[in-house]
Coordinates of C-alpha atoms in Angstrom, one line a residue:
X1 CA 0.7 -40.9 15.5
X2 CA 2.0 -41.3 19.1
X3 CA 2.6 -38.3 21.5
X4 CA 6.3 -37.2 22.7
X5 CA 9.2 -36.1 20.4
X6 CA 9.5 -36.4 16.9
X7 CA 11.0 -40.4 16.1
X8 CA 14.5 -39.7 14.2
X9 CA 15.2 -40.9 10.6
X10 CA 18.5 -42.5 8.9
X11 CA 20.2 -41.7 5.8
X12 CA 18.7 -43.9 4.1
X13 CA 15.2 -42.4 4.9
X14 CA 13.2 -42.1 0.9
X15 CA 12.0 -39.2 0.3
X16 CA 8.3 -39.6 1.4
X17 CA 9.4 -40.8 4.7
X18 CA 11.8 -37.2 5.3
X19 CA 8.9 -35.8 4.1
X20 CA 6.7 -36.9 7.0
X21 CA 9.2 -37.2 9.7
X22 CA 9.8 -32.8 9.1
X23 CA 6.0 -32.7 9.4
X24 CA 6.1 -34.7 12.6
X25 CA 8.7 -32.1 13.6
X26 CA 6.6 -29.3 13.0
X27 CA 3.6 -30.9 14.5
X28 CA 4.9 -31.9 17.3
X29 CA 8.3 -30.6 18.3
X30 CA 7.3 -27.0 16.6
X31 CA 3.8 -27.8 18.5
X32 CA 2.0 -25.6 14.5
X33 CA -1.0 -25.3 14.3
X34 CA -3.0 -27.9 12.0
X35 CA -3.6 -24.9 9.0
X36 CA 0.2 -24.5 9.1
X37 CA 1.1 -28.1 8.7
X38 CA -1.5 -28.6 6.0
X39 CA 0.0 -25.4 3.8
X40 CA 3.8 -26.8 4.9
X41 CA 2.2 -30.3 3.5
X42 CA 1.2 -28.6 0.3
X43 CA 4.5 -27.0 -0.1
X44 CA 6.4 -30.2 0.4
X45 CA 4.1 -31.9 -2.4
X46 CA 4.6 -29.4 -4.7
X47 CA 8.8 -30.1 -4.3
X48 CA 8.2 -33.3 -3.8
X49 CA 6.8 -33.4 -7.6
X50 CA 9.8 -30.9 -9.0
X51 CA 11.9 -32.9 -7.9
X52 CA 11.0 -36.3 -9.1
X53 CA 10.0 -34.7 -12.9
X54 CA 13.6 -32.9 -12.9
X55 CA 14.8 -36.5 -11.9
X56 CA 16.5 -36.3 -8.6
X57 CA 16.2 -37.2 -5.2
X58 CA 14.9 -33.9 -2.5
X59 CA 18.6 -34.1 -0.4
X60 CA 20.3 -33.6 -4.3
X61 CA 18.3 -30.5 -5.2
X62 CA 20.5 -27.3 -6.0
X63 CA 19.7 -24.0 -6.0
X64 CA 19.4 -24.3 -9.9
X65 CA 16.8 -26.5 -9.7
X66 CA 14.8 -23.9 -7.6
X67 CA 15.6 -21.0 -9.2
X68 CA 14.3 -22.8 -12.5
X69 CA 11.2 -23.9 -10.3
X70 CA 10.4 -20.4 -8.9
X71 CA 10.5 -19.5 -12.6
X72 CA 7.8 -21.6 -14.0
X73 CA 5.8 -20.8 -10.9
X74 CA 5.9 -16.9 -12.0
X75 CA 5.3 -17.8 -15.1
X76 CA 2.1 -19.4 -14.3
X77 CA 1.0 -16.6 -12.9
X78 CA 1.7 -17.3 -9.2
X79 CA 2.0 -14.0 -7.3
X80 CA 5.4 -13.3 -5.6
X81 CA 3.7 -13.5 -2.0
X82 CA 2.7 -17.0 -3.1
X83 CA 6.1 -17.8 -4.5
X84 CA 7.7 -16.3 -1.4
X85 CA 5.6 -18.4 0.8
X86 CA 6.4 -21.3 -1.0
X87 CA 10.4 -21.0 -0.5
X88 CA 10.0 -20.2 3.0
X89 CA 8.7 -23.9 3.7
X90 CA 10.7 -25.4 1.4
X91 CA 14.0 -23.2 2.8
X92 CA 12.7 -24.3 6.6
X93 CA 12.7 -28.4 5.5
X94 CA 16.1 -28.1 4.4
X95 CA 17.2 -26.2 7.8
X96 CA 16.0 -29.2 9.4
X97 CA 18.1 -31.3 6.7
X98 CA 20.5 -29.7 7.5
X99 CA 20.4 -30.1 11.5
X100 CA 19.9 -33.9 10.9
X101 CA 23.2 -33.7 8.8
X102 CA 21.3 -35.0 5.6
X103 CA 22.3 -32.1 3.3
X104 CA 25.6 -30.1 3.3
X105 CA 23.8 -27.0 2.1
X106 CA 20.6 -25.3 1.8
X107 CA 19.5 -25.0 -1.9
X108 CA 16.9 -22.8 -0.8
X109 CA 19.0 -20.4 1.2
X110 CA 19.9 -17.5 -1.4
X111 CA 16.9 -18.1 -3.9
X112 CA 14.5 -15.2 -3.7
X113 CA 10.9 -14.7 -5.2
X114 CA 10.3 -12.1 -7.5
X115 CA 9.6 -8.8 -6.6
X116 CA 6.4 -8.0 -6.5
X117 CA 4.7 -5.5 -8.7
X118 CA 4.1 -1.8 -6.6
X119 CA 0.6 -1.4 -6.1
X120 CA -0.5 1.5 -7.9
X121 CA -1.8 4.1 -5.2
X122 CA -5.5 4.0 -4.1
X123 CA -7.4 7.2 -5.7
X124 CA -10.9 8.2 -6.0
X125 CA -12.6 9.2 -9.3
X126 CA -13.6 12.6 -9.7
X127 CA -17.3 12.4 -8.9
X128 CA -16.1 10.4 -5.5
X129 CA -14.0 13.4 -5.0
X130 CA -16.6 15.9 -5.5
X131 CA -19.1 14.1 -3.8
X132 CA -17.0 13.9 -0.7
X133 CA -16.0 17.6 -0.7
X134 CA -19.1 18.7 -1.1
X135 CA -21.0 16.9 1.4
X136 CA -22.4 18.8 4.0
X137 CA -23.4 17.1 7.2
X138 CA -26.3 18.8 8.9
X139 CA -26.2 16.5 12.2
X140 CA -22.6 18.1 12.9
X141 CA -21.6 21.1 15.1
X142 CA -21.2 23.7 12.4
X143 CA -17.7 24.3 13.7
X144 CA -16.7 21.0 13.0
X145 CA -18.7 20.9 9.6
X146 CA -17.0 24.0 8.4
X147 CA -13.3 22.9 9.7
X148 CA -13.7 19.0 8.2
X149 CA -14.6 21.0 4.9
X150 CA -11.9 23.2 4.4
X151 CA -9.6 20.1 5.2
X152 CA -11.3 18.2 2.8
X153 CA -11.3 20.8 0.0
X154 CA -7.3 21.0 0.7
X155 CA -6.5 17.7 0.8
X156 CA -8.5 17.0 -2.8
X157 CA -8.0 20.6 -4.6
X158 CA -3.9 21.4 -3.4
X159 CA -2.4 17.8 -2.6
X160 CA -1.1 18.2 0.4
X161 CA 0.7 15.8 2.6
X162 CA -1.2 15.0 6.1
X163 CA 1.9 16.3 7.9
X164 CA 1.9 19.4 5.6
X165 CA -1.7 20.2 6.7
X166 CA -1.9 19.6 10.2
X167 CA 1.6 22.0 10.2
X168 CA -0.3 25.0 8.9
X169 CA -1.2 27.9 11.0
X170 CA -3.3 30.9 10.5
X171 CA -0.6 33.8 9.7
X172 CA 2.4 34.0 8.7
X173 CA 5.7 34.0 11.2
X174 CA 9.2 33.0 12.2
X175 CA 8.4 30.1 13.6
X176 CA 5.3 28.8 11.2
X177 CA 5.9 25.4 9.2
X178 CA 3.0 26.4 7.1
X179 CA 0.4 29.4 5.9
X180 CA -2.1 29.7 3.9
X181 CA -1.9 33.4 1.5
X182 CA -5.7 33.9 0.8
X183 CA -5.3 37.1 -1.0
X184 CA -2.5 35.1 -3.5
X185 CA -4.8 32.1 -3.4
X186 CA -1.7 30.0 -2.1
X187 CA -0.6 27.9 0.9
X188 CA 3.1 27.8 2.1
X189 CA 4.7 24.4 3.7
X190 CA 7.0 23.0 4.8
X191 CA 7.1 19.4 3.0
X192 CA 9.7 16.0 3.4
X193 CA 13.6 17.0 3.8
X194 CA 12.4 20.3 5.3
X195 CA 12.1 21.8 1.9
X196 CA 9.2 24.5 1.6
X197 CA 7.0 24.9 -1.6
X198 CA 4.1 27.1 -2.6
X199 CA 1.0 25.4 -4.0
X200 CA -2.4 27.3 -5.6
X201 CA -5.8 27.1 -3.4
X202 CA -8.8 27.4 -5.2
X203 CA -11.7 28.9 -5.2
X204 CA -13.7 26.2 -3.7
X205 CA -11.1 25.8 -1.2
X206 CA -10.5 29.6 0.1
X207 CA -14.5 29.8 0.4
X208 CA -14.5 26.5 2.6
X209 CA -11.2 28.6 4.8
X210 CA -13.2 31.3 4.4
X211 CA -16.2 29.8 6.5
X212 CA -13.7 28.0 8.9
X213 CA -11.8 30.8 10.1
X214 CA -15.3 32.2 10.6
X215 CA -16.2 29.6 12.8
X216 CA -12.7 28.9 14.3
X217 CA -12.6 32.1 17.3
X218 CA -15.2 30.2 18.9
X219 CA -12.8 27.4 20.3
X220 CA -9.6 29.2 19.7
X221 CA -6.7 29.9 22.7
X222 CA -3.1 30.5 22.1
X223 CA -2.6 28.1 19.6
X224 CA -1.5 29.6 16.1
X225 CA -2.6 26.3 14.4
X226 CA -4.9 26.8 11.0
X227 CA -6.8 23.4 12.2
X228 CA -7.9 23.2 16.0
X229 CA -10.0 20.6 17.9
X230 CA -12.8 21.9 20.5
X231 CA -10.1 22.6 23.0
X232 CA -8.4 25.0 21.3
X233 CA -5.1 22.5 20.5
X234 CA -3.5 21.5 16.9
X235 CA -5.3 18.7 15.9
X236 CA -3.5 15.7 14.9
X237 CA -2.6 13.6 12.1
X238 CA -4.7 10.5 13.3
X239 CA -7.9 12.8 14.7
X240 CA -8.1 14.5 10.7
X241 CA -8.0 10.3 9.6
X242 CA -10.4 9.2 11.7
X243 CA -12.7 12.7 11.1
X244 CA -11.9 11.7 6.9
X245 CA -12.8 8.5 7.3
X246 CA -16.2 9.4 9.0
X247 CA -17.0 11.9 6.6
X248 CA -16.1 9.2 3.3
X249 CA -18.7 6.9 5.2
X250 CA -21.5 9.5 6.1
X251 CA -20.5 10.9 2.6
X252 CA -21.8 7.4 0.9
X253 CA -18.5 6.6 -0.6
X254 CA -17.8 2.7 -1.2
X255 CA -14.3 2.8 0.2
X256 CA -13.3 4.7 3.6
X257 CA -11.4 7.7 2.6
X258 CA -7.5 8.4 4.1
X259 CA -5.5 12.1 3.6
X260 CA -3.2 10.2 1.1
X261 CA -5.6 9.5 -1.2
X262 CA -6.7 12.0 -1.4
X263 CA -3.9 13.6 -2.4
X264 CA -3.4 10.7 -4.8
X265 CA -6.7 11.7 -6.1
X266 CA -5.2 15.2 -6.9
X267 CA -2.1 14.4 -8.2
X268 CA -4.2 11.5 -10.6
X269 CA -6.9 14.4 -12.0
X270 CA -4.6 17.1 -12.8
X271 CA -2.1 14.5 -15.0
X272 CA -5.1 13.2 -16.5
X273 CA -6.5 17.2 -17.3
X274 CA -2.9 18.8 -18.3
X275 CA -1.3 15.6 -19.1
X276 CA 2.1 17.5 -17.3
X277 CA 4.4 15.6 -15.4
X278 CA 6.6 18.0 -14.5
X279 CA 4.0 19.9 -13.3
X280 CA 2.8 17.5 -11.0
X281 CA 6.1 16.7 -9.6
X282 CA 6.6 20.3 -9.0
X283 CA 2.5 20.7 -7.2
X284 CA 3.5 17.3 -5.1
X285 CA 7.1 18.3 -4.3
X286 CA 8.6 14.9 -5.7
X287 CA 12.2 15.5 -5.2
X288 CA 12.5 12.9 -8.2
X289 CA 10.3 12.4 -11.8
X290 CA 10.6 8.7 -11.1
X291 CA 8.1 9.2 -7.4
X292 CA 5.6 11.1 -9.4
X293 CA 5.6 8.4 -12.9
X294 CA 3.5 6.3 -10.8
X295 CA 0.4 8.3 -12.1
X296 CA 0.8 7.8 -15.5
X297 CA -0.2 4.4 -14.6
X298 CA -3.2 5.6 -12.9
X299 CA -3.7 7.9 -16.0
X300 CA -3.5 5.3 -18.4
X301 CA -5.9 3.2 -16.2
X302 CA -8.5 5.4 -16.6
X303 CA -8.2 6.1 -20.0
X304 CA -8.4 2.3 -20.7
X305 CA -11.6 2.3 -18.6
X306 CA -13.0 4.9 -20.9
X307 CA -11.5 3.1 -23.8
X308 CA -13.3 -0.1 -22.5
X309 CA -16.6 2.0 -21.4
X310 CA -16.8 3.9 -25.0
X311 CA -15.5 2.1 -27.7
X312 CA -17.6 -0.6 -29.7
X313 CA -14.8 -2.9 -30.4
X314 CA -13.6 -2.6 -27.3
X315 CA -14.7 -6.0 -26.0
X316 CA -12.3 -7.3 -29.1
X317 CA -9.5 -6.4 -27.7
X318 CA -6.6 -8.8 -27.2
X319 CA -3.0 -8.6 -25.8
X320 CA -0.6 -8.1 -28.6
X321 CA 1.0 -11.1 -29.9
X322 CA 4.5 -11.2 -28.9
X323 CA 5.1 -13.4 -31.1
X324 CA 7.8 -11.8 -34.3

């Protein structure tokens, strides 16, 4: 192929030849790089075939004919961020249809893939909890041992948010977001739409405070902040992820630990012990039921691992036939 623009097509153009002519566009006007014109070239097959088995030319498609193609693509299992890829280079050929005044309209233009399913939220199993809380790591400052342990143990054992934590200080006041009641075994914050909830503490928990607060005068100043760094200042959300993530790794978990799942991990362990949903709404602070349904996915996915892991005809099971 020759250097310089593009070379411009006619109406009469077949379809293999618009075909090539957009992908001299893109190569050479758009200047894409080779990987994108050989997954635009894919894409333009792939219509290119729809289009000839549903009988009609590429500048007669309607948006019927994608719609119905989008379907059998889901159907075959394609994800939606495949599928959404897809349109995108179909929609941008028939932009460029458009601007060569080929098409009258897009049949691309208001087709959408399907949503995608919402991940279910990453959570650890309970040894990978336990394991993580109860590491000790003797190479550390004990300061910062004992602190990364009691934010561990209240992460895991009372759910709370990252910004709920870091917004804890070590009395009650006026002016504090958060508090922890040791002799009621409870913390007080201040959680999303400024609405304040109380949630337990337990045991393993207020012994881990217990050791911190011990250890906290030595770096403490003015600030009233439950969690300090070595200066003396609130530490923030990012320094807890980054100290979590260090202490997943040093911990020898497989996957590097964040505050939200760990809170996942809480919300996940107490549905599957108590089986309460309401409950666990009320211990998250879900303003709505729907938020907190999400783990009864993640409680039926362990009990189907269990299922899976115990049962002797497990490995006979089969989707139900949807057949009537």
């Amino acid at each position: 192929m020759t250097s310089g623009a593009a070379q411009p097509i006619c109406a009469e153009s077949d379809d293999g030849a618009l075909v090539q002519a957009y992908l001299s566009h893109v190569r050479i006007d758009k200047r894409l790089a080779e990987r994108t014109v050989t997954l635009y070239t894919a894409d333009l097959v792939r219509l290119s075939q729809n289009a000839e088995a549903a009988g009609v030319g590429l500048r007669q498609v309607q948006s019927a004919h994608v719609r119905r193609w989008v379907a059998q693509m889901h159907s075959a299992g394609r994800s939606a961020r495949g599928i959404a890829l897809i349109l995108s280079g179909w929609r941008g050929f028939y932009v460029w249809l458009g601007r060569q005044w080929l098409v009258s309209q897009n049949p691309v233009q208001d087709v959408r893939a399907p949503k995608a399913g919402k991940p279910l939220p990453k959570a650890l199993g309970v040894d990978e909890s336990v394991q993580l809380a109860s590491h000790v790591e003797e190479g550390d400052d004990p300061g910062l041992e004992a602190r990364d342990a009691c934010i561990t143990e209240l992460l895991y054992g009372s759910g709370l948010r990252i910004g709920e934590l870091v917004g804890l200080d070590v009395a009650a006041s006026g002016t504090a977001r958060g508090w922890i009641d040791v002799q009621e075994g409870e913390a007080h914050v201040l959680g999303k739409g400024s609405k304040r909830r109380s949630v337990p503490v337990g045991r393993a928990a207020l012994a881990a405070l217990e050791r911190w607060l011990a250890a906290r005068p030595a770096w403490a100043k003015d600030d009233p902040a439950l969690f300090i760094g070595q200066r003396g200042t609130r530490l923030t959300p990012q320094h807890i992820r980054v100290r979590l993530k260090r202490r997943s790794m040093l911990a020898g978990l497989s996957t590097p630990v964040h505050p939200h799942m760990l809170r996942h991990s809480f919300a996940s362990h107490v549905l599957q012990s108590s089986g309460d949903l309401r409950a666990v709404q009320e211990l998250l602070g879900h303003a709505s039921i729907g938020t907190t349904q999400v783990y009864t996915r993640l409680d039926f996915q362990h009990l189907a691992k269990a299922y899976d892991a115990a049962h002797p005809r497990a490995k006979a099971r089969k989707p139900p036939d949807k057949a009537g």
